[in-house]
Amino acid sequence: MKKAIALLFLFTFLSSYSQNSKSAFDAGEWLKFRMHYGFLNASYATLHVKSDVIEDVPVYHVVGHGETTGFASIFFKVDDTYESYFGKEDGKPYKFIRKISEGGYTKDIEINFDHQEEKAVLNDKKHNKKYNFELQDSIQDLISAFYYLRNNYDPNQLVIGEAVKLKMLYDDDGIFNFKLKYLGTEVLKTKFGKVECYKFRPLVQSGRVFKEKESLSLWVSADDNRIPIRIQADLSVGAIKADLDGYNGLKHQFKIIMD
């Protein structure tokens, strides 16, 4: 049923934008998403921002957790945790942790980024293997990318049809180019009311999972928070949708359109 894939894409493509002069988030922000697979409430995922220090560098520590619940967990049990430590000033990742358990498939990975030496060491704890990677411009991990983009891109500079590009490292597959195409604005009906959103289309690989290259869409609130409101994916095995279900500690007012 590919619910594990839905959780991965939620964490991978939760990408949003904010003006350089204003931070879109702060420690204490908490987001909750409810994921649907057909008529099932397949799973929940959360993102929680905390403060920490790594090697005397003030960092944000973000914990992302997703798991299947209720009836869906009988068919495919998922319990995934992602953690990222990234600089408060420059958004550079310092440590990334990925612990997943998906229907018997498990991973336990930790990546340490050494920006002074311009290298990253990936420790595959499950298989007791280590991989070295040379750091590249603006490289991010799976979680830090979300927050980096929120603070480093001006939505007023986005052009419909053009894609924002970012290099990402989160697995032993290596560094890859992440692309996100801007499609314009749209108003969505949510449990909180109507929300004006920026719409994006992450460019993904078609084939075994996705029906086609552009089968994933996401909507990001067009306010100063730039939080994901909805993610929708057409997979080879059906459609999955994730909606914002709860929030706390937003730095800015969450703007709802009043009729």
CSV table of C-alpha atoms in Angstrom, one decimal:
chain,number,residue,atom,x,y,z
A,1,MET,CA,0.0,0.0,0.0
A,2,LYS,CA,3.1,2.2,0.0
A,3,LYS,CA,2.3,4.1,3.1
A,4,ALA,CA,6.0,4.2,4.0
A,5,ILE,CA,6.6,5.9,0.7
A,6,ALA,CA,4.1,8.5,1.6
A,7,LEU,CA,5.9,9.3,4.9
A,8,LEU,CA,9.2,9.6,3.1
A,9,PHE,CA,7.8,12.0,0.5
A,10,LEU,CA,6.1,14.0,3.2
A,11,PHE,CA,9.5,14.6,4.8
A,12,THR,CA,11.3,14.9,1.5
A,13,PHE,CA,9.0,17.5,-0.1
A,14,LEU,CA,7.8,19.6,2.7
A,15,SER,CA,9.6,22.6,1.1
A,16,SER,CA,8.4,26.2,1.5
A,17,TYR,CA,9.6,29.7,1.1
A,18,SER,CA,10.1,33.0,2.9
A,19,GLN,CA,11.7,36.4,2.5
A,20,ASN,CA,15.4,36.6,3.5
A,21,SER,CA,14.8,39.5,5.8
A,22,LYS,CA,12.3,37.6,8.0
A,23,SER,CA,12.6,34.1,9.6
A,24,ALA,CA,9.6,31.9,8.9
A,25,PHE,CA,9.9,29.8,12.1
A,26,ASP,CA,11.5,29.5,15.5
A,27,ALA,CA,12.0,26.9,18.3
A,28,GLY,CA,8.7,25.6,19.5
A,29,GLU,CA,7.0,25.2,16.1
A,30,TRP,CA,5.1,22.0,15.8
A,31,LEU,CA,3.2,20.7,12.8
A,32,LYS,CA,1.0,17.6,12.4
A,33,PHE,CA,-0.1,16.0,9.2
A,34,ARG,CA,-2.8,13.4,8.5
A,35,MET,CA,-2.3,11.2,5.6
A,36,HIS,CA,-5.0,9.5,3.6
A,37,TYR,CA,-4.7,6.4,1.3
A,38,GLY,CA,-8.0,6.0,-0.4
A,39,PHE,CA,-10.7,6.0,2.3
A,40,LEU,CA,-8.2,5.1,5.0
A,41,ASN,CA,-6.5,7.6,7.4
A,42,ALA,CA,-3.3,5.8,6.8
A,43,SER,CA,-0.9,7.6,9.1
A,44,TYR,CA,0.2,10.7,11.0
A,45,ALA,CA,3.5,12.7,10.8
A,46,THR,CA,4.8,15.5,12.9
A,47,LEU,CA,7.6,18.0,12.8
A,48,HIS,CA,8.9,19.7,16.0
A,49,VAL,CA,11.5,22.4,16.2
A,50,LYS,CA,13.8,22.6,19.2
A,51,SER,CA,17.0,24.5,20.2
A,52,ASP,CA,20.4,22.8,20.8
A,53,VAL,CA,24.2,23.4,20.4
A,54,ILE,CA,26.7,21.3,18.4
A,55,GLU,CA,30.4,22.1,18.7
A,56,ASP,CA,29.6,25.5,20.2
A,57,VAL,CA,27.3,26.3,17.2
A,58,PRO,CA,23.7,27.2,18.1
A,59,VAL,CA,21.5,24.9,16.0
A,60,TYR,CA,17.9,24.0,15.6
A,61,HIS,CA,17.1,20.4,16.3
A,62,VAL,CA,14.1,19.2,14.4
A,63,VAL,CA,12.4,15.9,15.1
A,64,GLY,CA,10.2,14.4,12.4
A,65,HIS,CA,8.1,11.3,13.3
A,66,GLY,CA,5.6,9.3,11.2
A,67,GLU,CA,3.6,6.2,11.9
A,68,THR,CA,0.6,4.3,10.6
A,69,THR,CA,-2.4,4.1,12.9
A,70,GLY,CA,-5.6,2.2,13.4
A,71,PHE,CA,-6.9,-0.1,10.7
A,72,ALA,CA,-4.1,0.8,8.2
A,73,SER,CA,-1.3,-0.4,10.6
A,74,ILE,CA,-2.7,-4.0,10.4
A,75,PHE,CA,-1.7,-4.1,6.8
A,76,PHE,CA,1.5,-2.2,6.8
A,77,LYS,CA,3.1,-0.9,10.1
A,78,VAL,CA,5.4,2.1,9.8
A,79,ASP,CA,7.3,3.8,12.6
A,80,ASP,CA,9.8,6.4,11.2
A,81,THR,CA,11.9,9.0,12.9
A,82,TYR,CA,14.0,11.7,11.2
A,83,GLU,CA,16.2,14.2,13.1
A,84,SER,CA,18.2,17.1,11.8
A,85,TYR,CA,20.6,19.6,13.5
A,86,PHE,CA,21.3,22.7,11.4
A,87,GLY,CA,22.8,26.2,12.1
A,88,LYS,CA,20.5,28.9,13.3
A,89,GLU,CA,22.4,31.5,11.4
A,90,ASP,CA,23.2,29.8,8.1
A,91,GLY,CA,20.9,26.8,7.9
A,92,LYS,CA,23.8,24.4,7.3
A,93,PRO,CA,23.2,20.8,8.4
A,94,TYR,CA,25.5,19.4,11.1
A,95,LYS,CA,23.9,16.1,11.9
A,96,PHE,CA,21.1,14.0,10.3
A,97,ILE,CA,19.5,10.8,11.8
A,98,ARG,CA,17.2,8.5,10.0
A,99,LYS,CA,15.6,5.5,11.9
A,100,ILE,CA,12.9,3.8,10.0
A,101,SER,CA,10.8,0.6,10.4
A,102,GLU,CA,8.5,-0.1,7.5
A,103,GLY,CA,6.8,-3.4,7.3
A,104,GLY,CA,9.9,-5.3,8.3
A,105,TYR,CA,12.3,-3.0,6.3
A,106,THR,CA,14.6,-1.1,8.6
A,107,LYS,CA,17.3,1.6,8.4
A,108,ASP,CA,19.5,3.2,11.0
A,109,ILE,CA,21.6,6.0,9.5
A,110,GLU,CA,23.5,9.0,10.9
A,111,ILE,CA,25.3,11.6,8.8
A,112,ASN,CA,27.8,14.1,10.3
A,113,PHE,CA,28.6,17.1,8.2
A,114,ASP,CA,32.1,18.7,8.6
A,115,HIS,CA,31.9,22.0,6.9
A,116,GLN,CA,35.5,23.0,7.8
A,117,GLU,CA,36.8,19.9,6.1
A,118,GLU,CA,34.1,20.0,3.4
A,119,LYS,CA,33.0,16.4,3.9
A,120,ALA,CA,30.2,14.3,5.2
A,121,VAL,CA,30.5,10.9,6.8
A,122,LEU,CA,27.5,8.6,6.6
A,123,ASN,CA,27.3,5.9,9.2
A,124,ASP,CA,25.1,2.9,8.2
A,125,LYS,CA,24.7,1.5,11.7
A,126,LYS,CA,22.6,-1.5,10.6
A,127,HIS,CA,25.3,-2.8,8.2
A,128,ASN,CA,28.2,-1.3,10.1
A,129,LYS,CA,29.4,0.6,7.0
A,130,LYS,CA,30.7,4.2,6.6
A,131,TYR,CA,30.6,6.3,3.4
A,132,ASN,CA,32.4,9.6,2.8
A,133,PHE,CA,31.0,12.4,0.6
A,134,GLU,CA,32.5,15.7,-0.5
A,135,LEU,CA,30.3,18.6,0.4
A,136,GLN,CA,28.8,20.7,-2.4
A,137,ASP,CA,27.2,24.1,-2.5
A,138,SER,CA,24.1,24.5,-0.3
A,139,ILE,CA,23.9,20.9,0.5
A,140,GLN,CA,21.1,19.9,2.8
A,141,ASP,CA,19.7,16.8,4.4
A,142,LEU,CA,16.1,15.5,4.2
A,143,ILE,CA,14.8,17.7,7.0
A,144,SER,CA,17.1,20.8,7.0
A,145,ALA,CA,16.1,21.4,3.3
A,146,PHE,CA,12.6,22.2,4.4
A,147,TYR,CA,13.7,24.9,6.8
A,148,TYR,CA,16.5,26.2,4.7
A,149,LEU,CA,14.1,27.0,1.8
A,150,ARG,CA,11.7,28.7,4.1
A,151,ASN,CA,14.2,31.3,5.0
A,152,ASN,CA,16.3,31.6,1.9
A,153,TYR,CA,13.9,32.1,-1.0
A,154,ASP,CA,11.7,35.1,-1.7
A,155,PRO,CA,8.3,34.0,-3.1
A,156,ASN,CA,8.1,37.3,-5.0
A,157,GLN,CA,11.0,36.2,-7.1
A,158,LEU,CA,9.4,32.8,-8.1
A,159,VAL,CA,8.5,32.5,-11.7
A,160,ILE,CA,5.6,30.2,-12.8
A,161,GLY,CA,7.0,27.2,-14.6
A,162,GLU,CA,10.6,27.5,-13.3
A,163,ALA,CA,12.2,25.2,-10.8
A,164,VAL,CA,14.2,25.8,-7.6
A,165,LYS,CA,17.2,23.5,-7.3
A,166,LEU,CA,18.9,22.1,-4.2
A,167,LYS,CA,21.5,19.4,-3.5
A,168,MET,CA,20.5,16.9,-0.9
A,169,LEU,CA,22.1,14.0,1.0
A,170,TYR,CA,20.2,11.7,3.3
A,171,ASP,CA,21.2,8.1,2.2
A,172,ASP,CA,24.1,6.1,0.9
A,173,ASP,CA,22.8,6.6,-2.7
A,174,GLY,CA,24.7,9.8,-2.5
A,175,ILE,CA,24.1,13.5,-3.3
A,176,PHE,CA,21.3,14.2,-5.7
A,177,ASN,CA,19.7,17.3,-7.3
A,178,PHE,CA,16.3,18.1,-5.9
A,179,LYS,CA,14.0,20.2,-8.1
A,180,LEU,CA,10.8,22.0,-7.2
A,181,LYS,CA,8.7,23.7,-10.0
A,182,TYR,CA,6.5,26.7,-9.1
A,183,LEU,CA,2.9,26.5,-10.5
A,184,GLY,CA,1.4,29.7,-9.1
A,185,THR,CA,-1.2,30.4,-6.3
A,186,GLU,CA,-4.4,28.6,-5.3
A,187,VAL,CA,-6.9,28.8,-2.5
A,188,LEU,CA,-7.5,25.5,-0.6
A,189,LYS,CA,-10.4,24.5,1.6
A,190,THR,CA,-9.0,23.1,4.9
A,191,LYS,CA,-10.3,22.1,8.3
A,192,PHE,CA,-9.1,25.6,9.5
A,193,GLY,CA,-10.9,27.5,6.7
A,194,LYS,CA,-9.8,28.7,3.3
A,195,VAL,CA,-6.0,29.2,2.9
A,196,GLU,CA,-4.2,31.0,0.1
A,197,CYS,CA,-1.3,28.8,-1.0
A,198,TYR,CA,1.7,28.7,-3.4
A,199,LYS,CA,1.5,25.5,-5.4
A,200,PHE,CA,4.6,23.5,-6.3
A,201,ARG,CA,5.5,20.3,-8.2
A,202,PRO,CA,8.5,18.4,-7.1
A,203,LEU,CA,10.0,16.6,-10.1
A,204,VAL,CA,10.3,12.9,-9.2
A,205,GLN,CA,11.4,9.7,-11.0
A,206,SER,CA,8.6,8.0,-12.8
A,207,GLY,CA,8.3,4.2,-12.9
A,208,ARG,CA,7.9,1.8,-10.1
A,209,VAL,CA,6.3,4.2,-7.6
A,210,PHE,CA,5.0,7.2,-9.4
A,211,LYS,CA,2.7,7.2,-12.5
A,212,GLU,CA,4.8,9.9,-14.2
A,213,LYS,CA,7.5,12.4,-13.5
A,214,GLU,CA,5.2,15.2,-12.3
A,215,SER,CA,2.7,13.2,-10.3
A,216,LEU,CA,3.4,14.9,-6.9
A,217,SER,CA,2.0,18.3,-5.9
A,218,LEU,CA,2.3,20.4,-2.8
A,219,TRP,CA,0.6,23.5,-1.5
A,220,VAL,CA,2.4,25.9,0.9
A,221,SER,CA,0.7,28.7,2.9
A,222,ALA,CA,1.2,32.1,1.3
A,223,ASP,CA,1.8,33.8,4.6
A,224,ASP,CA,5.0,34.5,6.5
A,225,ASN,CA,5.0,31.0,8.0
A,226,ARG,CA,5.3,29.2,4.6
A,227,ILE,CA,4.0,25.9,6.1
A,228,PRO,CA,2.8,22.9,4.0
A,229,ILE,CA,-1.0,22.7,3.8
A,230,ARG,CA,-1.4,19.7,1.5
A,231,ILE,CA,0.6,17.1,-0.4
A,232,GLN,CA,-1.0,14.9,-3.1
A,233,ALA,CA,0.7,12.1,-5.0
A,234,ASP,CA,-0.5,9.8,-7.7
A,235,LEU,CA,1.3,6.5,-7.2
A,236,SER,CA,1.4,3.4,-9.3
A,237,VAL,CA,-0.8,1.7,-6.5
A,238,GLY,CA,-3.2,4.6,-6.0
A,239,ALA,CA,-3.4,8.1,-4.6
A,240,ILE,CA,-2.1,9.5,-1.3
A,241,LYS,CA,-3.0,12.9,0.3
A,242,ALA,CA,-1.5,14.5,3.3
A,243,ASP,CA,-3.2,17.5,5.0
A,244,LEU,CA,-2.1,19.8,7.8
A,245,ASP,CA,-4.1,18.6,10.8
A,246,GLY,CA,-2.7,20.6,13.6
A,247,TYR,CA,-0.1,23.3,14.5
A,248,ASN,CA,1.4,25.1,17.5
A,249,GLY,CA,4.1,27.7,18.1
A,250,LEU,CA,3.9,29.3,14.7
A,251,LYS,CA,6.1,32.5,14.6
A,252,HIS,CA,3.6,34.4,12.5
A,253,GLN,CA,-0.1,34.6,12.3
A,254,PHE,CA,-1.7,31.8,10.3
A,255,LYS,CA,-3.8,33.6,7.7
A,256,ILE,CA,-7.3,32.3,7.0
A,257,ILE,CA,-9.5,33.8,4.3
A,258,MET,CA,-12.7,35.0,5.9
A,259,ASP,CA,-15.8,34.8,3.6
